[in-house]
CSV table of C-alpha atoms in Angstrom, one decimal:
chain,number,residue,atom,x,y,z
A,1,MET,CA,-32.3,-69.3,136.0
A,2,PRO,CA,-34.4,-71.2,133.5
A,3,SER,CA,-32.7,-73.3,131.3
A,4,PRO,CA,-32.6,-72.3,127.4
A,5,SER,CA,-34.9,-74.1,125.1
A,6,PRO,CA,-33.0,-76.9,122.6
A,7,ALA,CA,-32.8,-75.9,119.2
A,8,PRO,CA,-35.4,-77.2,117.0
A,9,VAL,CA,-34.3,-80.2,114.5
A,10,PRO,CA,-34.8,-79.6,110.6
A,11,SER,CA,-37.0,-82.2,108.9
A,12,PRO,CA,-35.3,-83.8,106.1
A,13,ALA,CA,-35.3,-82.2,103.0
A,14,PRO,CA,-37.0,-84.5,100.4
A,15,SER,CA,-34.9,-86.0,98.0
A,16,PRO,CA,-35.0,-84.9,94.5
A,17,SER,CA,-36.6,-86.3,91.4
A,18,PRO,CA,-34.1,-87.6,89.1
A,19,ALA,CA,-33.4,-85.3,86.1
A,20,PRO,CA,-34.5,-86.3,82.5
A,21,ALA,CA,-32.1,-87.7,80.2
A,22,PRO,CA,-30.6,-84.3,77.7
A,23,THR,CA,-31.7,-84.4,74.2
A,24,PRO,CA,-28.4,-85.0,72.1
A,25,LYS,CA,-27.7,-82.3,70.2
A,26,PRO,CA,-26.9,-82.1,66.5
A,27,ASP,CA,-23.2,-81.7,65.6
A,28,LEU,CA,-22.9,-78.5,63.4
A,29,ARG,CA,-19.3,-78.3,63.2
A,30,LEU,CA,-18.6,-79.8,60.1
A,31,PRO,CA,-21.3,-77.9,58.3
A,32,GLN,CA,-20.0,-74.5,59.9
A,33,ALA,CA,-16.8,-75.5,58.9
A,34,ARG,CA,-17.5,-76.6,55.5
A,35,ALA,CA,-19.6,-73.2,55.0
A,36,ALA,CA,-16.2,-71.4,56.5
A,37,VAL,CA,-14.2,-73.0,53.7
A,38,ALA,CA,-16.6,-71.8,51.3
A,39,GLU,CA,-17.0,-68.3,52.5
A,40,ALA,CA,-13.0,-68.2,52.7
A,41,GLU,CA,-13.0,-69.3,48.9
A,42,LYS,CA,-15.6,-66.4,47.9
A,43,ARG,CA,-13.4,-63.9,50.0
A,44,LEU,CA,-10.2,-65.3,48.2
A,45,ALA,CA,-12.2,-65.0,44.7
A,46,ALA,CA,-13.2,-61.7,45.4
A,47,ALA,CA,-9.8,-60.7,46.8
A,48,LYS,CA,-8.0,-61.9,43.3
A,49,GLN,CA,-10.7,-60.2,41.4
A,50,ARG,CA,-10.1,-56.8,43.0
A,51,LEU,CA,-6.3,-57.2,42.4
A,52,GLU,CA,-6.6,-58.1,38.8
A,53,ALA,CA,-8.6,-55.0,38.4
A,54,VAL,CA,-6.8,-52.9,40.6
A,55,LEU,CA,-3.5,-54.2,38.4
A,56,ARG,CA,-5.6,-53.6,34.8
A,57,LEU,CA,-6.3,-50.1,35.9
A,58,MET,CA,-2.6,-49.7,36.8
A,59,ARG,CA,-1.4,-51.1,33.8
A,60,GLY,CA,-3.4,-48.5,31.7
A,61,ALA,CA,-2.2,-45.6,33.9
A,62,THR,CA,1.4,-47.2,33.3
A,63,THR,CA,0.7,-47.0,29.6
A,64,GLU,CA,-0.8,-43.9,29.5
A,65,ARG,CA,1.7,-42.1,31.6
A,66,GLN,CA,4.2,-43.8,28.9
A,67,LEU,CA,2.4,-41.8,26.1
A,68,ILE,CA,2.2,-38.6,27.9
A,69,THR,CA,5.9,-38.8,28.9
A,70,ARG,CA,6.7,-39.3,25.0
A,71,GLN,CA,4.5,-36.3,24.3
A,72,LEU,CA,6.2,-34.4,27.0
A,73,ALA,CA,9.5,-35.2,25.7
A,74,GLU,CA,8.4,-34.1,22.0
A,75,ALA,CA,6.7,-31.1,23.6
A,76,ASN,CA,10.1,-30.5,25.7
A,77,ASP,CA,12.2,-30.7,22.3
A,78,LEU,CA,9.7,-28.5,20.4
A,79,HIS,CA,9.7,-25.8,23.2
A,80,GLY,CA,13.5,-25.9,23.2
A,81,ASP,CA,13.8,-25.7,19.3
A,82,LEU,CA,11.1,-22.6,19.3
A,83,GLN,CA,13.3,-21.0,21.8
A,84,ARG,CA,16.5,-21.1,19.8
A,85,GLN,CA,14.3,-19.9,16.9
A,86,ILE,CA,12.9,-16.9,18.6
A,87,ALA,CA,16.4,-16.1,19.8
A,88,GLY,CA,17.4,-15.6,16.0
A,89,ARG,CA,14.0,-14.1,15.4
A,90,GLU,CA,14.6,-11.8,18.0
A,91,ARG,CA,17.9,-11.1,16.8
A,92,GLN,CA,16.9,-10.5,13.2
A,93,ALA,CA,14.0,-8.3,14.2
A,94,LYS,CA,16.6,-6.0,16.2
A,95,ASP,CA,18.6,-5.9,13.3
A,96,ALA,CA,16.0,-4.9,10.9
A,97,LYS,CA,15.0,-2.2,13.2
A,98,ALA,CA,18.4,-0.9,13.4
A,99,ALA,CA,18.8,-0.7,9.7
A,100,ALA,CA,15.4,0.7,9.0
A,101,GLU,CA,16.4,3.5,11.6
A,102,GLN,CA,19.9,4.0,9.4
A,103,ALA,CA,17.9,4.2,6.3
A,104,HIS,CA,15.5,6.7,7.6
A,105,GLN,CA,18.5,8.8,8.9
A,106,LEU,CA,20.0,8.4,5.4
A,107,GLN,CA,16.9,9.4,3.9
A,108,THR,CA,16.5,12.5,6.4
A,109,ALA,CA,20.0,13.2,5.4
A,110,THR,CA,19.5,12.9,1.8
A,111,SER,CA,16.4,15.0,1.9
A,112,LYS,CA,18.1,17.8,3.6
A,113,VAL,CA,20.8,17.7,1.0
A,114,VAL,CA,18.3,18.0,-1.6
A,115,GLY,CA,16.8,21.1,0.1
A,116,GLU,CA,20.1,22.3,0.2
A,117,SER,CA,20.9,21.7,-3.8
A,118,LYS,CA,17.8,23.4,-4.4
A,119,LYS,CA,18.5,26.5,-2.6
A,120,SER,CA,21.7,26.6,-4.3
A,121,PHE,CA,20.5,26.1,-8.0
A,122,ALA,CA,17.6,28.9,-7.3
A,123,GLY,CA,20.5,31.0,-6.0
A,124,ALA,CA,22.6,30.5,-9.3
A,125,GLN,CA,19.5,31.2,-11.4
A,126,ARG,CA,19.1,34.5,-9.6
A,127,SER,CA,22.7,35.4,-9.9
A,128,LEU,CA,22.4,34.8,-13.7
A,129,LYS,CA,19.2,36.8,-13.9
A,130,ASP,CA,20.7,39.7,-11.8
A,131,ALA,CA,23.7,39.6,-13.8
A,132,THR,CA,21.8,39.5,-17.2
A,133,ALA,CA,19.9,42.2,-16.0
A,134,ALA,CA,22.8,44.3,-14.9
A,135,LEU,CA,24.2,44.0,-18.4
A,136,GLU,CA,20.9,44.7,-19.9
A,137,LYS,CA,20.7,47.9,-17.6
A,138,GLN,CA,24.3,48.9,-18.6
A,139,TYR,CA,23.7,48.5,-22.0
A,140,LEU,CA,20.6,51.1,-22.0
A,141,LYS,CA,23.0,53.7,-20.3
A,142,LEU,CA,25.5,53.3,-23.5
A,143,PRO,CA,25.5,56.6,-25.3
A,144,GLU,CA,24.5,54.8,-28.7
A,145,THR,CA,21.6,53.2,-27.1
A,146,ILE,CA,20.4,56.5,-25.4
A,147,ALA,CA,20.7,58.4,-28.6
A,148,ARG,CA,18.8,55.6,-30.7
A,149,GLN,CA,15.9,56.0,-28.0
A,150,ALA,CA,16.1,59.9,-28.6
A,151,ALA,CA,15.4,59.3,-32.3
A,152,ILE,CA,12.3,57.1,-31.4
A,153,ASP,CA,10.8,59.9,-29.1
A,154,ALA,CA,11.7,62.1,-31.4
A,155,ALA,CA,9.8,60.2,-34.4
A,156,GLU,CA,6.8,59.6,-32.0
A,157,SER,CA,6.8,63.2,-31.3
A,158,ALA,CA,6.5,63.7,-34.9
A,159,LEU,CA,4.2,61.0,-35.7
A,160,ARG,CA,1.6,62.3,-32.8
A,161,LEU,CA,1.9,65.6,-34.7
A,162,GLU,CA,1.2,64.2,-37.7
A,163,HIS,CA,-1.7,62.2,-36.3
A,164,ASP,CA,-3.3,65.6,-34.8
A,165,ARG,CA,-3.0,67.6,-37.8
A,166,VAL,CA,-4.9,64.6,-39.8
A,167,VAL,CA,-7.6,64.7,-37.1
A,168,LYS,CA,-8.1,68.6,-37.3
A,169,GLY,CA,-8.5,67.9,-40.9
A,170,LEU,CA,-11.7,65.7,-40.4
A,171,ALA,CA,-13.1,68.5,-38.6
A,172,GLY,CA,-14.8,69.9,-41.9
A,173,ASP,CA,-15.8,65.6,-42.7
A,174,GLU,CA,-19.4,65.4,-42.4
A,175,GLU,CA,-19.5,61.9,-42.1
A,176,TYR,CA,-16.5,61.7,-39.5
A,177,GLN,CA,-18.8,64.2,-37.6
A,178,LYS,CA,-21.6,62.2,-37.3
A,179,LEU,CA,-19.5,59.2,-36.1
A,180,GLN,CA,-17.9,61.5,-33.2
A,181,SER,CA,-21.3,62.7,-32.5
A,182,ASP,CA,-22.8,59.2,-32.2
A,183,ALA,CA,-19.8,58.2,-30.0
A,184,ASP,CA,-20.1,61.3,-27.8
A,185,ALA,CA,-23.8,60.6,-27.7
A,186,ARG,CA,-23.6,56.9,-26.5
A,187,GLU,CA,-20.6,58.0,-24.0
A,188,THR,CA,-23.0,60.4,-22.4
A,189,ALA,CA,-25.8,57.8,-22.1
A,190,LEU,CA,-23.7,55.3,-20.4
A,191,LYS,CA,-22.7,57.7,-18.0
A,192,HIS,CA,-26.3,58.7,-17.1
A,193,LEU,CA,-26.7,54.8,-16.7
A,194,ARG,CA,-23.8,54.3,-14.5
A,195,ASP,CA,-25.4,57.0,-12.5
A,196,ASP,CA,-28.7,55.4,-12.0
A,197,PRO,CA,-28.6,52.6,-9.1
A,198,GLN,CA,-31.8,50.7,-10.1
A,199,ILE,CA,-30.4,50.2,-13.6
A,200,ASP,CA,-30.2,46.5,-14.4
A,201,SER,CA,-26.7,44.6,-16.0
A,202,VAL,CA,-28.1,43.6,-19.0
A,203,THR,CA,-29.0,47.3,-20.2
A,204,LEU,CA,-25.6,48.6,-18.9
A,205,THR,CA,-23.8,46.2,-20.9
A,206,ASP,CA,-25.4,46.5,-24.3
A,207,ALA,CA,-25.0,50.5,-23.5
A,208,SER,CA,-21.0,49.9,-23.1
A,209,GLN,CA,-20.9,47.7,-26.0
A,210,LYS,CA,-22.7,50.6,-28.1
A,211,TRP,CA,-20.4,53.1,-26.8
A,212,ILE,CA,-17.0,51.0,-27.5
A,213,ASP,CA,-18.5,50.2,-31.1
A,214,ALA,CA,-19.0,53.7,-31.8
A,215,LYS,CA,-15.6,54.7,-30.4
A,216,SER,CA,-14.2,52.0,-32.8
A,217,ARG,CA,-15.9,53.2,-35.8
A,218,VAL,CA,-14.3,56.9,-35.1
A,219,ASP,CA,-10.7,55.4,-34.6
A,220,ALA,CA,-11.2,53.3,-38.0
A,221,ALA,CA,-12.0,56.6,-39.4
A,222,GLU,CA,-9.0,58.3,-38.1
A,223,ARG,CA,-6.8,55.5,-39.1
A,224,ALA,CA,-8.0,55.6,-42.6
A,225,ALA,CA,-7.4,59.1,-43.1
A,226,CYS,CA,-4.0,58.7,-41.5
A,227,ALA,CA,-3.3,55.8,-43.8
A,228,ASN,CA,-4.1,57.8,-46.8
A,229,ASP,CA,-2.2,61.2,-45.7
A,230,PRO,CA,1.3,61.1,-47.1
A,231,LYS,CA,3.4,63.1,-44.5
A,232,TYR,CA,1.7,60.7,-41.5
A,233,VAL,CA,2.7,57.6,-43.6
A,234,ALA,CA,6.3,58.9,-43.7
A,235,ALA,CA,6.3,60.0,-40.0
A,236,SER,CA,5.0,56.4,-39.1
A,237,GLU,CA,7.7,55.0,-41.4
A,238,ALA,CA,10.3,56.8,-39.7
A,239,HIS,CA,8.8,55.9,-36.0
A,240,ALA,CA,8.9,52.4,-37.3
A,241,ALA,CA,12.4,52.4,-38.6
A,242,ALA,CA,13.8,54.1,-35.3
A,243,ARG,CA,12.4,51.5,-33.1
A,244,LYS,CA,13.6,48.7,-35.6
A,245,ALA,CA,17.1,49.8,-34.9
A,246,GLN,CA,16.4,50.0,-31.6
A,247,GLN,CA,15.4,46.7,-31.2
A,248,ASP,CA,17.8,45.1,-33.4
A,249,ALA,CA,20.7,46.5,-31.7
A,250,ILE,CA,19.3,45.3,-28.0
A,251,ALA,CA,18.7,41.9,-29.9
A,252,THR,CA,22.0,42.0,-31.1
A,253,TYR,CA,23.6,42.7,-27.5
A,254,LYS,CA,21.1,40.1,-25.8
A,255,ALA,CA,22.2,37.5,-28.3
A,256,GLY,CA,25.9,38.1,-27.1
A,257,ILE,CA,24.9,38.2,-23.7
A,258,PRO,CA,25.6,34.4,-22.9
A,259,THR,CA,29.1,34.7,-24.1
A,260,HIS,CA,30.1,37.6,-21.5
A,261,PRO,CA,32.2,36.1,-19.0
A,262,ASP,CA,30.3,37.1,-16.2
A,263,ILE,CA,27.4,35.2,-17.9
A,264,VAL,CA,30.0,32.2,-18.8
A,265,GLU,CA,30.8,31.9,-14.8
A,266,HIS,CA,27.3,32.0,-13.8
A,267,THR,CA,26.0,29.4,-16.3
A,268,LYS,CA,28.6,27.2,-15.2
A,269,ALA,CA,27.6,27.6,-11.7
A,270,ILE,CA,24.0,27.0,-12.7
A,271,ASP,CA,25.3,23.6,-14.5
A,272,GLN,CA,27.0,22.6,-11.6
A,273,ALA,CA,23.9,23.3,-9.2
A,274,SER,CA,21.9,21.5,-11.4
A,275,ASN,CA,24.4,18.5,-11.5
A,276,ASP,CA,24.4,18.5,-7.9
A,277,LEU,CA,20.8,18.8,-7.5
A,278,SER,CA,20.3,15.7,-10.1
A,279,SER,CA,22.7,13.8,-8.1
A,280,ALA,CA,21.5,14.6,-4.8
A,281,GLU,CA,17.6,13.6,-5.9
A,282,ASN,CA,19.0,10.6,-7.1
A,283,ARG,CA,20.9,9.5,-4.0
A,284,HIS,CA,17.6,10.7,-2.1
A,285,LYS,CA,15.1,8.6,-4.1
A,286,GLN,CA,17.8,5.2,-3.9
A,287,ALA,CA,17.3,6.2,0.0
A,288,GLU,CA,13.6,6.4,0.0
A,289,ARG,CA,13.5,2.7,-1.7
A,290,GLU,CA,16.0,1.5,0.4
A,291,SER,CA,14.1,2.5,3.5
A,292,ARG,CA,11.0,1.2,2.1
A,293,ALA,CA,12.5,-2.1,1.6
A,294,VAL,CA,14.5,-1.9,5.0
A,295,ASP,CA,11.0,-1.3,6.5
A,296,ASP,CA,9.3,-4.3,4.5
A,297,ARG,CA,12.1,-6.2,6.0
A,298,ALA,CA,11.5,-5.3,9.3
A,299,ARG,CA,7.9,-5.5,9.6
A,300,THR,CA,8.6,-9.4,7.9
A,301,ALA,CA,10.6,-10.3,10.9
A,302,ILE,CA,8.2,-8.6,13.1
A,303,VAL,CA,5.5,-10.7,12.0
A,304,GLN,CA,7.8,-13.5,12.0
A,305,TYR,CA,9.0,-13.2,15.4
A,306,ASN,CA,5.7,-12.8,16.7
A,307,ASP,CA,4.4,-16.1,14.7
A,308,VAL,CA,7.3,-18.1,16.7
A,309,ALA,CA,6.6,-16.1,19.9
A,310,ASP,CA,2.9,-17.4,19.5
A,311,ARG,CA,3.9,-20.9,18.9
A,312,LEU,CA,6.4,-21.0,21.7
A,313,HIS,CA,3.2,-19.5,24.0
A,314,HIS,CA,0.9,-22.6,23.2
A,315,ALA,CA,4.2,-24.8,23.2
A,316,ARG,CA,4.8,-23.8,26.7
A,317,LEU,CA,1.3,-24.0,27.8
A,318,GLU,CA,1.2,-27.6,26.2
A,319,ARG,CA,4.6,-28.5,28.0
A,320,ASP,CA,3.1,-27.5,31.3
A,321,GLN,CA,-0.4,-29.1,30.9
A,322,LEU,CA,1.6,-32.5,29.9
A,323,ALA,CA,4.0,-31.9,32.8
A,324,ASP,CA,0.8,-31.6,34.8
A,325,ALA,CA,-0.4,-34.7,33.3
A,326,VAL,CA,2.9,-36.4,34.2
A,327,ARG,CA,2.4,-35.5,37.7
A,328,ILE,CA,-1.2,-36.5,37.9
A,329,ALA,CA,-0.3,-40.0,36.4
A,330,ASP,CA,2.4,-40.2,39.2
A,331,GLN,CA,0.0,-39.8,41.9
A,332,GLN,CA,-2.4,-42.1,40.3
A,333,ALA,CA,0.4,-44.8,39.9
A,334,ARG,CA,1.2,-44.3,43.8
A,335,GLN,CA,-2.9,-44.7,44.8
A,336,PHE,CA,-2.7,-47.6,42.1
A,337,GLN,CA,0.5,-48.9,44.1
A,338,GLN,CA,-1.1,-48.6,47.3
A,339,GLN,CA,-4.5,-50.2,46.3
A,340,VAL,CA,-2.3,-53.1,45.0
A,341,THR,CA,-0.4,-53.6,48.5
A,342,ALA,CA,-4.0,-53.2,50.0
A,343,ALA,CA,-5.4,-56.1,47.2
A,344,ASN,CA,-2.3,-58.4,48.1
A,345,THR,CA,-2.7,-57.7,51.8
A,346,GLU,CA,-6.2,-59.1,51.4
A,347,LEU,CA,-5.3,-61.7,49.1
A,348,ALA,CA,-2.7,-63.1,51.6
A,349,ALA,CA,-5.2,-62.6,54.3
A,350,ALA,CA,-7.7,-64.4,52.4
A,351,THR,CA,-5.6,-67.4,51.5
A,352,ARG,CA,-4.5,-67.9,54.9
A,353,ALA,CA,-8.1,-67.7,56.0
A,354,LEU,CA,-9.2,-70.3,53.5
A,355,ALA,CA,-6.1,-72.5,54.4
A,356,GLU,CA,-7.0,-72.5,57.9
A,357,ALA,CA,-11.0,-73.0,57.2
A,358,LYS,CA,-9.5,-76.1,55.3
A,359,ARG,CA,-7.4,-77.1,58.1
A,360,ALA,CA,-10.2,-77.1,60.6
A,361,LEU,CA,-12.7,-78.8,58.0
A,362,ALA,CA,-10.2,-81.6,57.8
A,363,GLU,CA,-10.0,-82.1,61.5
A,364,LEU,CA,-13.2,-82.5,61.7
A,365,GLU,CA,-13.6,-85.0,58.9
A,366,GLN,CA,-10.8,-87.1,60.5
A,367,VAL,CA,-12.4,-87.0,64.1
A,368,ARG,CA,-15.7,-88.2,62.3
A,369,ARG,CA,-14.2,-90.9,60.8
């Protein structure tokens, strides 16, 4: 077998050329340390400013909360006072309402009594009128009253006979006949006009007046003839005397009616009913006055109650608003406290960082020496 070839011997590596000497770098640690100190001082100053700003805000919020707290205390006092007031006003309003209801009931009751008293008074008057009429009717049935009325009737009949006799005696009087004929003619003409549907009212009225005037002239002529006739005058005087006798007797009887026992009792009943009515009306008027006064007091009490209720409503709103403001102030205080804590933490960190930077700077400066 052939023997293996020997391994080649490597040629020696060339020796490296010597490296150039390094350029010395500047020492920046000291400037950097000084810059770090300056930066730490800035951070510390900024932290102090932030802490002072937060403390100022916190003091302002604390002052404002104290003010709101005082206002809330005053609002609570006012609210409590108004609650006590409205309780009193409510009692007054209820009492006034109850008094008004009682006054109205009394007014109604007295009005009813007045109505009953009026009925009693009217009944007493009717009783007196009926009793008086009964006595007058009873008087007319007395024999002497009937006799006097018979005398009147006889005298009246005699007077009519005398009147008819005198008028018949005028049949031969030419002037009277002319008057009678004129009256008859005008009456006939008036009847014809009334039967005419187309006649106007003026013409009808004129014709009617002319007939009345003509009839009056006839009556005047008859009265004149009767006045000049002795028998008629005597009959007229007898008739007048009979009537006067009856009238005088009736007047005398009526004059004594008020003293009749029955009438006296009825009169007393009327007087009593009148007094009762007057008393009832006075009590009713007093009840009306009291009712109006009580109504006025009730309205005033309601107005006062509503006024206090309105003030209480606004006081409650103000109290709630102030309570909300206190809660908000407390929340702000907690937030400011958190900010103060954070600012203190930041200030402490900045203080430590500044101390560390100053220590490092001092060490470097010591080494340089």
